[in-house]
Coordinates of C-alpha atoms in Angstrom, one line a residue:
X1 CA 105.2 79.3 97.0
X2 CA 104.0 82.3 95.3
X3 CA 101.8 82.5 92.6
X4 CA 103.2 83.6 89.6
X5 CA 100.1 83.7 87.3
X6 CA 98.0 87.0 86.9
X7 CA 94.4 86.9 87.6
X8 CA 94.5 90.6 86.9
X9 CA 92.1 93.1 85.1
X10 CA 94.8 93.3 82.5
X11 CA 92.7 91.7 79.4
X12 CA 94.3 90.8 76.5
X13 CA 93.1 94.1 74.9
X14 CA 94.3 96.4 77.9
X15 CA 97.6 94.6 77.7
X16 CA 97.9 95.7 74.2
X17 CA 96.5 99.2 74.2
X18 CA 99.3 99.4 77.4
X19 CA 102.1 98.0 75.0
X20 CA 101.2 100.2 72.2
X21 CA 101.7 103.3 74.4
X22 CA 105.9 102.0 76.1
X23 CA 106.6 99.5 73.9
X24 CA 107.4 95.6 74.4
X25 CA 110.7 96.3 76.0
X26 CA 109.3 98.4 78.7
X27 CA 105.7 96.4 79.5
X28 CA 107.3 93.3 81.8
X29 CA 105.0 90.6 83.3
X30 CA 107.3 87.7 83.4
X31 CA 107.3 85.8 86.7
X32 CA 111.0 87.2 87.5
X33 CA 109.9 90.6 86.6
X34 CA 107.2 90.6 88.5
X35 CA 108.2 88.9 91.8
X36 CA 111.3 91.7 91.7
X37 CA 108.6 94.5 92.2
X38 CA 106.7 92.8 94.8
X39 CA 108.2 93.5 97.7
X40 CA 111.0 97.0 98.9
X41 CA 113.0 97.5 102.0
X42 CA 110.6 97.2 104.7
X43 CA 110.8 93.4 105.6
X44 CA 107.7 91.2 106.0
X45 CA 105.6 92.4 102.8
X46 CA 105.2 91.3 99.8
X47 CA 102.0 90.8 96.9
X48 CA 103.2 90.2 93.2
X49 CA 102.1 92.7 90.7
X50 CA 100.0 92.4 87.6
X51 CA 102.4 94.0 85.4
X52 CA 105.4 96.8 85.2
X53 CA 105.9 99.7 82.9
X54 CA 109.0 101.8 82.5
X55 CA 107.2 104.7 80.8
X56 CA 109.9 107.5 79.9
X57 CA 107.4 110.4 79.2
X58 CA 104.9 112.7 80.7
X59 CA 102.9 112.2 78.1
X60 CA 103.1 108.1 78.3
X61 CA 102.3 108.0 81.8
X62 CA 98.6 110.4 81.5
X63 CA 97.9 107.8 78.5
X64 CA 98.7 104.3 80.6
X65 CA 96.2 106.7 83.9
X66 CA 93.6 107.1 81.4
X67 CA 93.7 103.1 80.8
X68 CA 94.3 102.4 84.3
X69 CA 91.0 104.4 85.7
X70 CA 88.9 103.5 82.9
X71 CA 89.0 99.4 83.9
X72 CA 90.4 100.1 87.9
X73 CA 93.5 98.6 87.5
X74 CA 96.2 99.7 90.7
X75 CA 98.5 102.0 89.9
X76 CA 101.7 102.2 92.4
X77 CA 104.2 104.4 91.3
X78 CA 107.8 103.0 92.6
X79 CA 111.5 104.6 92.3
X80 CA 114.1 102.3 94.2
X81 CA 112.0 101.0 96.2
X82 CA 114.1 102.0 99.7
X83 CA 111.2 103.2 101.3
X84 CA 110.5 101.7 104.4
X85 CA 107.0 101.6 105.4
X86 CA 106.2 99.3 102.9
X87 CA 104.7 101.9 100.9
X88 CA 105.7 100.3 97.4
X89 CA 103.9 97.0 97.8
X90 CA 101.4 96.0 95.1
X91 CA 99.0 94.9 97.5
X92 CA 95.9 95.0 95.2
X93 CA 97.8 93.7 92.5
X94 CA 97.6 96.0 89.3
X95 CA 100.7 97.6 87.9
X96 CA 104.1 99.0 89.4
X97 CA 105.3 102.4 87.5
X98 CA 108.7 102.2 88.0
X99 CA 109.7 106.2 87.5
X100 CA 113.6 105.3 87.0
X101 CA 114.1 106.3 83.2
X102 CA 113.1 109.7 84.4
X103 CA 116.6 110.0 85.3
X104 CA 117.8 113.4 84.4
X105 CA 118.8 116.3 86.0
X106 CA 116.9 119.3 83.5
X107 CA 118.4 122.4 84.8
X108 CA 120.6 124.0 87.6
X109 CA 119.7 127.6 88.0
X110 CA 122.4 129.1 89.7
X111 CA 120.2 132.7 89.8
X112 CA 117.2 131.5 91.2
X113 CA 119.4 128.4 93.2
X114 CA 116.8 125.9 92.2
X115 CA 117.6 122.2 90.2
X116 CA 114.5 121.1 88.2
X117 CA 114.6 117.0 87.7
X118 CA 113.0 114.1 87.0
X119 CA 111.6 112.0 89.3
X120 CA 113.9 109.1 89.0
X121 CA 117.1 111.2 89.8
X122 CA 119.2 109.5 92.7
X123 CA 119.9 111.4 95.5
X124 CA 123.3 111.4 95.9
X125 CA 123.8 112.3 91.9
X126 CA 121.9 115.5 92.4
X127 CA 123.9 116.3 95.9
X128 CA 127.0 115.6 93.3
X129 CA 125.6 117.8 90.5
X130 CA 125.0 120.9 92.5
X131 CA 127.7 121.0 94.7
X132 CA 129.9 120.7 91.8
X133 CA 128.7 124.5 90.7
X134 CA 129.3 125.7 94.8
X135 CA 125.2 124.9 95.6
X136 CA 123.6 122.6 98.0
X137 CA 120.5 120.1 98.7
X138 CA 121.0 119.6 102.0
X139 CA 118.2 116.2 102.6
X140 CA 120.4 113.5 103.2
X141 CA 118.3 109.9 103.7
X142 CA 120.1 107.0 104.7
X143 CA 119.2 105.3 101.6
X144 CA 120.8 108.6 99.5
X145 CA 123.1 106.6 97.4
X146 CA 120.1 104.5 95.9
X147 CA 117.2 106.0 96.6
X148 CA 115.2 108.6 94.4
X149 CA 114.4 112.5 94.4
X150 CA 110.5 111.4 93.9
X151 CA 111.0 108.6 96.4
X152 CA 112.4 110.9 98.7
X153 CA 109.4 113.0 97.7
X154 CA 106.5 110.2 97.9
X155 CA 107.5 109.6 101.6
X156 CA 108.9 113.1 102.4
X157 CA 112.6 111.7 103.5
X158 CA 114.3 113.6 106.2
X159 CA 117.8 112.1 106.8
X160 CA 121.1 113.8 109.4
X161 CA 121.1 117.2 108.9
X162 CA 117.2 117.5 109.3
X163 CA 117.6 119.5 112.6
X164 CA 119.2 122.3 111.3
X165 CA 118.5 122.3 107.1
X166 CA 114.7 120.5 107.3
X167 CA 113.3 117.5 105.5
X168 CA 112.1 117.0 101.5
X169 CA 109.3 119.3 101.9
X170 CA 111.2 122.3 102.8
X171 CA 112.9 121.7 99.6
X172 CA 110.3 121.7 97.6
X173 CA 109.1 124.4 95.0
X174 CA 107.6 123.4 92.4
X175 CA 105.7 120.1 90.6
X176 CA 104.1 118.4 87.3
X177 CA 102.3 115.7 87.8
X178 CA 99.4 113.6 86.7
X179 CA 96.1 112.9 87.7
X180 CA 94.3 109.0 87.2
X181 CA 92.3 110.7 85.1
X182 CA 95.4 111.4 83.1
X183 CA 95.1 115.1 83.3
X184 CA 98.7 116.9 83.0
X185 CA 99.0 119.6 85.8
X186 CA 101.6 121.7 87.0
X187 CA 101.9 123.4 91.3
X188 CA 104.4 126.1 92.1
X189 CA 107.9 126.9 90.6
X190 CA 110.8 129.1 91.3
X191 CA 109.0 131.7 92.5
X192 CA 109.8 132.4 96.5
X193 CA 106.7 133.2 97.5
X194 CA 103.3 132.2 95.9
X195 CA 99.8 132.2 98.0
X196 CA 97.5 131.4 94.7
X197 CA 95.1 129.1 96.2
X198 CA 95.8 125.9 98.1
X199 CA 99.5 125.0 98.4
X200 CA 99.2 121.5 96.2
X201 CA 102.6 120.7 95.9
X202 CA 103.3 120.7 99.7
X203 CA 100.0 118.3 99.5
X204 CA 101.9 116.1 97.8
X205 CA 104.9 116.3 99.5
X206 CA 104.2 112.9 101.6
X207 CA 101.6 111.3 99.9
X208 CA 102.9 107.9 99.1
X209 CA 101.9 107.8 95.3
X210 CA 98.1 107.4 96.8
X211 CA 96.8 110.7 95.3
X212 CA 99.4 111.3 91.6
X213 CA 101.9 110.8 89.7
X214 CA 104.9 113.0 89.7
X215 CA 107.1 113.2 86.8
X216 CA 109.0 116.3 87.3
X217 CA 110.4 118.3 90.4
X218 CA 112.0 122.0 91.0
X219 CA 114.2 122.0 94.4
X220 CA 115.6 124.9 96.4
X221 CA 119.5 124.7 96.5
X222 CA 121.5 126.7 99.2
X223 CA 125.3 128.1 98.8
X224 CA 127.0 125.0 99.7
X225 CA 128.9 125.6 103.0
X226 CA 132.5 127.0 103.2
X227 CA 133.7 124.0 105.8
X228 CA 132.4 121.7 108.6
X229 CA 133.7 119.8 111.9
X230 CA 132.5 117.1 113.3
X231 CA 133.0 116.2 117.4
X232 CA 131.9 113.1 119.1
X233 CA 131.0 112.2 122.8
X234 CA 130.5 109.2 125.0
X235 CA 128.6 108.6 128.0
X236 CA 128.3 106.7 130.4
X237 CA 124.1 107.0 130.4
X238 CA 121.3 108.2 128.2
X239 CA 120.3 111.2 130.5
X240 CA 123.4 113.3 130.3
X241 CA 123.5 112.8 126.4
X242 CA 119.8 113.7 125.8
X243 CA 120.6 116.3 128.5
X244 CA 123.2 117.5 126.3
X245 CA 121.0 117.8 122.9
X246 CA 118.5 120.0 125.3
X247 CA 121.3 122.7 126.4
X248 CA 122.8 122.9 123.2
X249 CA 119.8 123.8 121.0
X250 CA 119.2 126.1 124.5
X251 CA 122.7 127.8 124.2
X252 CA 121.2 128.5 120.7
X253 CA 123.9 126.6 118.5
X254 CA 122.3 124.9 115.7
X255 CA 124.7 121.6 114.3
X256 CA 124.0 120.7 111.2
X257 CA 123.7 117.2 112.3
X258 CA 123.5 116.0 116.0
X259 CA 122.8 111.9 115.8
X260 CA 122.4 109.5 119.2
X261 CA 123.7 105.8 119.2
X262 CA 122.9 103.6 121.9
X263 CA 125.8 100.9 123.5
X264 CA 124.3 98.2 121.3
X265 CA 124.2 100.5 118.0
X266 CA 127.7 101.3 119.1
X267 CA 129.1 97.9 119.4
X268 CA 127.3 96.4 116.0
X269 CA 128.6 99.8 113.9
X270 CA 132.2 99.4 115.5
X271 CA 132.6 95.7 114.5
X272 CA 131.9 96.5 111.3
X273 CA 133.3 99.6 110.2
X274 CA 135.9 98.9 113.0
X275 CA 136.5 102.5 114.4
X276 CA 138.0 101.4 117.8
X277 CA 135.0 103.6 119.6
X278 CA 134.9 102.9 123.3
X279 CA 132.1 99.6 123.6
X280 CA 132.0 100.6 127.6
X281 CA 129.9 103.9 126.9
X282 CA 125.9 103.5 127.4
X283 CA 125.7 106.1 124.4
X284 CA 127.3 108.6 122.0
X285 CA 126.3 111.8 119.9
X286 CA 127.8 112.4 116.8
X287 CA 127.6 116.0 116.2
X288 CA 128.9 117.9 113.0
X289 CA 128.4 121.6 112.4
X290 CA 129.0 123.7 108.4
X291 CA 129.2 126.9 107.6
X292 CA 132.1 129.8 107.6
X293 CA 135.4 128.7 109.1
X294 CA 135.3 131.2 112.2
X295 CA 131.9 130.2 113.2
X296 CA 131.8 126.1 112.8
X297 CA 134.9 126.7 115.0
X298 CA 133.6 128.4 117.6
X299 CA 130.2 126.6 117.3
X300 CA 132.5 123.2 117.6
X301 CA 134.5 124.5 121.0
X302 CA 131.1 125.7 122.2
X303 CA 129.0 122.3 122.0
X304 CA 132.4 120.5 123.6
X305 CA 132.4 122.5 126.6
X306 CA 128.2 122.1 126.7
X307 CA 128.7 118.0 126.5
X308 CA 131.7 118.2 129.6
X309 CA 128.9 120.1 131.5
X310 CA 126.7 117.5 131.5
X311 CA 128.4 114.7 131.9
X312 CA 130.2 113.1 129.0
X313 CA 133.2 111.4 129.7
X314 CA 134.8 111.5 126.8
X315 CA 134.8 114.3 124.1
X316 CA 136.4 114.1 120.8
X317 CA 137.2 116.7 117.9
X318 CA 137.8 114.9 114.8
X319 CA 141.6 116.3 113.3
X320 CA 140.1 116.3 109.9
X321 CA 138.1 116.4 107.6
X322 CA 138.7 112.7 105.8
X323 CA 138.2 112.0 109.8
X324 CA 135.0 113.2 110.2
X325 CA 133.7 111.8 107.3
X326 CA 134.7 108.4 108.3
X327 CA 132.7 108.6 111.9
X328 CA 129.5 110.1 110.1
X329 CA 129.8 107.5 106.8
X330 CA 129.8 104.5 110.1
X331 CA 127.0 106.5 111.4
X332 CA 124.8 106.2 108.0
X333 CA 126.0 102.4 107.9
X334 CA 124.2 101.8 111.1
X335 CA 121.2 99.8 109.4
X336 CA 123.9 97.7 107.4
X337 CA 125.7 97.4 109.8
X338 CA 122.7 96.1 112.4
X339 CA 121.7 93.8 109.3
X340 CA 124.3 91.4 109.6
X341 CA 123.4 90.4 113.0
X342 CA 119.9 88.0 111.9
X343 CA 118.0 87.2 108.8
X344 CA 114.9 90.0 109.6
X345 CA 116.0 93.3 110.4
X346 CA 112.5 95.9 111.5
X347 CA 113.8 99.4 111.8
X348 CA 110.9 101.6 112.9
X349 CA 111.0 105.7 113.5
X350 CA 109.2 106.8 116.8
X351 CA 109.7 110.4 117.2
X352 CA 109.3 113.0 120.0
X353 CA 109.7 116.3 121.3
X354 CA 113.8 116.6 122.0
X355 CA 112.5 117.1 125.9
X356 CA 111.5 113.6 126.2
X357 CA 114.5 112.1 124.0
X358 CA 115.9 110.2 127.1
X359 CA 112.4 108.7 128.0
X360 CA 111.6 107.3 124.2
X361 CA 115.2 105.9 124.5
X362 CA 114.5 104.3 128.1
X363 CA 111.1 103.1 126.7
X364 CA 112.5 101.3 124.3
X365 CA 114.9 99.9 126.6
X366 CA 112.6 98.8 128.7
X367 CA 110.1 97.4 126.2
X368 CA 113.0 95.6 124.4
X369 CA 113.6 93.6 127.9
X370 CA 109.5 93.4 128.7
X371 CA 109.5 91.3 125.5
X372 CA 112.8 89.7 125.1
X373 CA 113.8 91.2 122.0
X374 CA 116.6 92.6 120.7
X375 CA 116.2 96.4 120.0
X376 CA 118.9 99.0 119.4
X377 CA 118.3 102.6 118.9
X378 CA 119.7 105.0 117.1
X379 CA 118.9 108.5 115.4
X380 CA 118.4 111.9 114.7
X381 CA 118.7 113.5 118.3
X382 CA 118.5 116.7 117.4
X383 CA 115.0 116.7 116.4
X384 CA 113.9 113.9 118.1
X385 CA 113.7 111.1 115.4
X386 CA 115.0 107.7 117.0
X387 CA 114.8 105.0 115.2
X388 CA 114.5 101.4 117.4
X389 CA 115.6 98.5 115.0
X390 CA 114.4 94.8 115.8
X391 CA 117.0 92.0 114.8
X392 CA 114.8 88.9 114.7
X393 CA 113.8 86.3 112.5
X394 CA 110.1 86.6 110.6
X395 CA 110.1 82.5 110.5
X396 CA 109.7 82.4 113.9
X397 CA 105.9 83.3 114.4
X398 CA 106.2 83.4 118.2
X399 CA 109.0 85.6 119.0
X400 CA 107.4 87.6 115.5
X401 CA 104.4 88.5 117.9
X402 CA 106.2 89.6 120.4
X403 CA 107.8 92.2 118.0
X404 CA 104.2 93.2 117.0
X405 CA 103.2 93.9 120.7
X406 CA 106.4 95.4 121.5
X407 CA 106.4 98.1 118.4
X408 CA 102.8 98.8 119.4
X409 CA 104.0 100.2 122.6
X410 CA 107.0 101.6 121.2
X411 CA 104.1 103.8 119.0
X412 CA 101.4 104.2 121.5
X413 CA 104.4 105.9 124.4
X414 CA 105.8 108.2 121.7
X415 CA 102.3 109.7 121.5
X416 CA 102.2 109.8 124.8
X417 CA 105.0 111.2 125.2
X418 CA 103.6 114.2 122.5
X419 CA 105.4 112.5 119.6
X420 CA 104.5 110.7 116.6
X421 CA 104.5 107.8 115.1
X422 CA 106.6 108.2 111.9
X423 CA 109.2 111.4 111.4
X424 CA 110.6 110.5 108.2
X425 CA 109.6 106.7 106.7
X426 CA 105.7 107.5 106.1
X427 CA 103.0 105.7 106.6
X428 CA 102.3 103.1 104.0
X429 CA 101.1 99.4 104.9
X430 CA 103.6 99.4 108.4
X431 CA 102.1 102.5 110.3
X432 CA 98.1 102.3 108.7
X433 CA 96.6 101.4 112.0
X434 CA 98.0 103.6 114.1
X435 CA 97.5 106.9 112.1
X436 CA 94.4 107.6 113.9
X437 CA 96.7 107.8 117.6
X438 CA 98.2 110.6 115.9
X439 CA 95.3 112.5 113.4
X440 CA 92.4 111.3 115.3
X441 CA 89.1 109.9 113.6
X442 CA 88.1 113.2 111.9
X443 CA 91.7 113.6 110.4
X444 CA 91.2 110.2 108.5
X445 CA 88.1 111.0 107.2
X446 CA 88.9 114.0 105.9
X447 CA 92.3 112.3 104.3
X448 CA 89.3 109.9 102.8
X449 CA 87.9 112.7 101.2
X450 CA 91.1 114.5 99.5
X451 CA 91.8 111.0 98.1
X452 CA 88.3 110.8 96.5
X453 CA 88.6 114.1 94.9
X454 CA 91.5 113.2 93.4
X455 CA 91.5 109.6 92.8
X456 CA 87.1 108.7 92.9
X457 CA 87.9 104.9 91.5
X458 CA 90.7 104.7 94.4
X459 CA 93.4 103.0 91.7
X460 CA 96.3 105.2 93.6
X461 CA 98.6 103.1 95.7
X462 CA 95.5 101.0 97.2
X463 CA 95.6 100.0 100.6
X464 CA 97.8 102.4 101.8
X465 CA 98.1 104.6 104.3
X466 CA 94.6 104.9 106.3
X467 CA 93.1 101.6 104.6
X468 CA 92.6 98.3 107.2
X469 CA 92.0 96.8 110.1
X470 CA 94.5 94.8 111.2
X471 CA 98.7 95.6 111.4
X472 CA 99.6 92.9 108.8
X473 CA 102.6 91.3 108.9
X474 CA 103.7 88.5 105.7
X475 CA 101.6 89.5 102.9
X476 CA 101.8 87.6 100.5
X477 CA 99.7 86.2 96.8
X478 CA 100.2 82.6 97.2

């Protein structure tokens, strides 16, 4: 049973000063209240907050910083809470800024294609908004129908069409936020190019809520593009298909999206969004290209002739465009659709080079077996990104550390294997512990250092990201 009852740094008198500043509607620390913002999407987590605010204003959220740093009290900023690195959990207690009344779109500036926001926007609203005026915001996340612009930010989101259009931080330009102290600054802007002094916002980009707050964002747009095709192909093993993603970035075509599914992935996706795709097949790619009608043609015909060549035994042009859409909407309803299948669901996101795509996926094949787990892979082929999900059950504590030993490898043989341990989720409470495989000692320590010169009393999303000893698993204030 949790414990519902704060034993917080929240006095009586902090309470109030916090109150006067929101208001009584938007200062919550009711059990329900609080045990709703203790825990996101990434399973096995959860520590109950102090408090939560809804602030609505800059100028609200420097006054409840200044509060917050003068008596230590955590701070962890929180949009939908999607993220899945557990990088939202109130693990020191304290209080969870939810950023979702800073919900509005500000500006689209069709001259200098940029959208200036609020933190709170939902993706898929701001995708809407701009292509509505013939622009485009080409990061995608899984999550995009519920998850936030400054989420997306906090753990710079990549999503499909990363391989050919980049990830959050390409996108973007400009920032306000607000130091604990509660000091109101502002990085970048619309302007293409600016060198004055250290590049803050791309510091930002990416750093979990552990370093500011940010309550306003400027984007780069795109033209949106004039059409797009999407093509599918099975195979009958994983070496011809990651053979395929090699000779097509080689042949110097560039899809806009070029996603892997394993047999398993294929089987789970096809009984629920019953597409009737071939469950014999070891694998599939689920490649779509955009851009002018003439060349997403001939890119299209190009990449089906490439995937013949290497093996696939099957190759498939969707007819249309309410087609395509179907088999890459199934495709982003993978994690549902791998939900379903037991009560815990541990999606991870090993990535590596696109050379040594077919040895990640055997790895995990052969680490899934090793351990007698159920893992299924799927991903972003075309840069590498694969994400192995667990289905298992966190109230069995024996087969639970088998899953812990088995994502250990998973982590240690992408490095190996010149990858990384996270391409898109972040670090957060999940990854901690195995940051140093990737940065090495000095890297940490000199993380350490940016965080104490912009956060000294460490009140920033404590516990996060390079803190601990120890891959946790249930955490949770009982």
């Amino acid at each position: 049973m949790i414990n519902t009852k704060a034993t917080s740094r929240i006095t009586p008198d902090v309470k109030k000063a916090l109150i006067e500043i929101v208001g009584d509607r938007a200062y919550l620390d009711s059990p329900n209240e609080r045990y709703v913002h203790s825990y996101d999407a990434t399973p096995l987590y959860q520590h109950m907050p102090d408090a939560v605010m809804n602030p609505q204003n800059t100028e609200q959220i420097s006054a409840i910083l200044k509060i917050a740093n003068a008596h230590q009290i955590p701070i962890i900023p929180r949009g939908s809470g999607t993220n899945l690195a557990g990088g939202t959990i109130p693990i020191e207690g304290g209080i969870v800024l939810n950023m979702n009344r800073f919900n509005e779109i500000y500006e689209i500036d069709e001259q200098n294609l940029t959208a200036t926001l609020g933190p709170g926007v939902i993706t898929a609203d701001l995708h809407e908004a701009v292509e509505a005026v013939g622009l485009f915001y080409p990061p995608d996340p899984g999550s995009m129908r519920i998850s936030t612009i400054g989420g997306n930010m906090a753990q710079c989101a990549g999503g499909m069409r990363g391989l050919k259009y980049g990830v959050t931080k390409d996108y973007i330009m400009g920032l306000e936020y607000v130091l604990p102290s509660g000091e109101i600054l502002r990085s970048g802007g619309k302007n293409v190019k600016d060198v004055a002094g250290y590049d803050m916002t791309r510091l930002l980009v990416g750093s979990e809520g552990t370093l500011a707050v940010i309550t306003e964002i400027t984007v780069k747009l795109v033209p949106l593009p004039e059409t797009k095709r999407t093509l599918v192909a099975y195979y009958n093993n994983l070496v011809d298909a990651a053979r395929t993603v090699e000779k097509i970035i080689a042949a110097k075509v560039i899809p806009a999206t070029m996603e892997f599914l394993d047999q398993g992935t294929m089987q789970v996706v096809d009984d629920y969004a019953k597409l009737g795709l071939p469950l014999e097949m070891k694998s599939m790619l689920l490649i779509e290209q955009d851009g002018e009608e003439e060349a997403v043609v001939r890119d299209i015909q190009r990449i089906a002739e490439i995937a013949r060549q290497q093996g696939a035994e099957r190759v498939e042009i969707a007819s249309t465009l309410a087609e395509g859409a179907k088999l890459m909407a199934a495709r982003r309803a993978a994690l549902s659709a791998l939900s379903r299948s037991k009560p815990t669901t541990i999606m991870e996101d090993a990535t590596v080079p696109r050379s040594r795509l077919a040895e990640m996926v055997e790895t995990v094949e052969r680490v899934a077996e090793k351990y007698h787990l159920w893992i299924c892979t799927f991903g972003h082929a075309g840069d590498g990104n694969l994400h192995p999900t667990c289905m298992t059950d966190e109230r069995d504590q024996e087969e639970m550390q088998r899953v812990e030993q088995a994502f250990d490898e998973i982590f240690r043989s992408a490095i190996e294997l010149g990858g990384t341990i996270t391409g898109e989720h972040g670090v957060g409470l999940a990854k901690m512990n195995y940051l140093h495989l990737k940065v090495g000692a000095g890297g940490i320590e000199l993380m350490k250092q940016i965080k104490a010169a912009f956060d000294p009393n460490h009140i920033m999303n404590p516990g996060k990201m390079f803190a601990g000893s120890e891959r946790r698993r249930l955490v949770v204030k009982r």
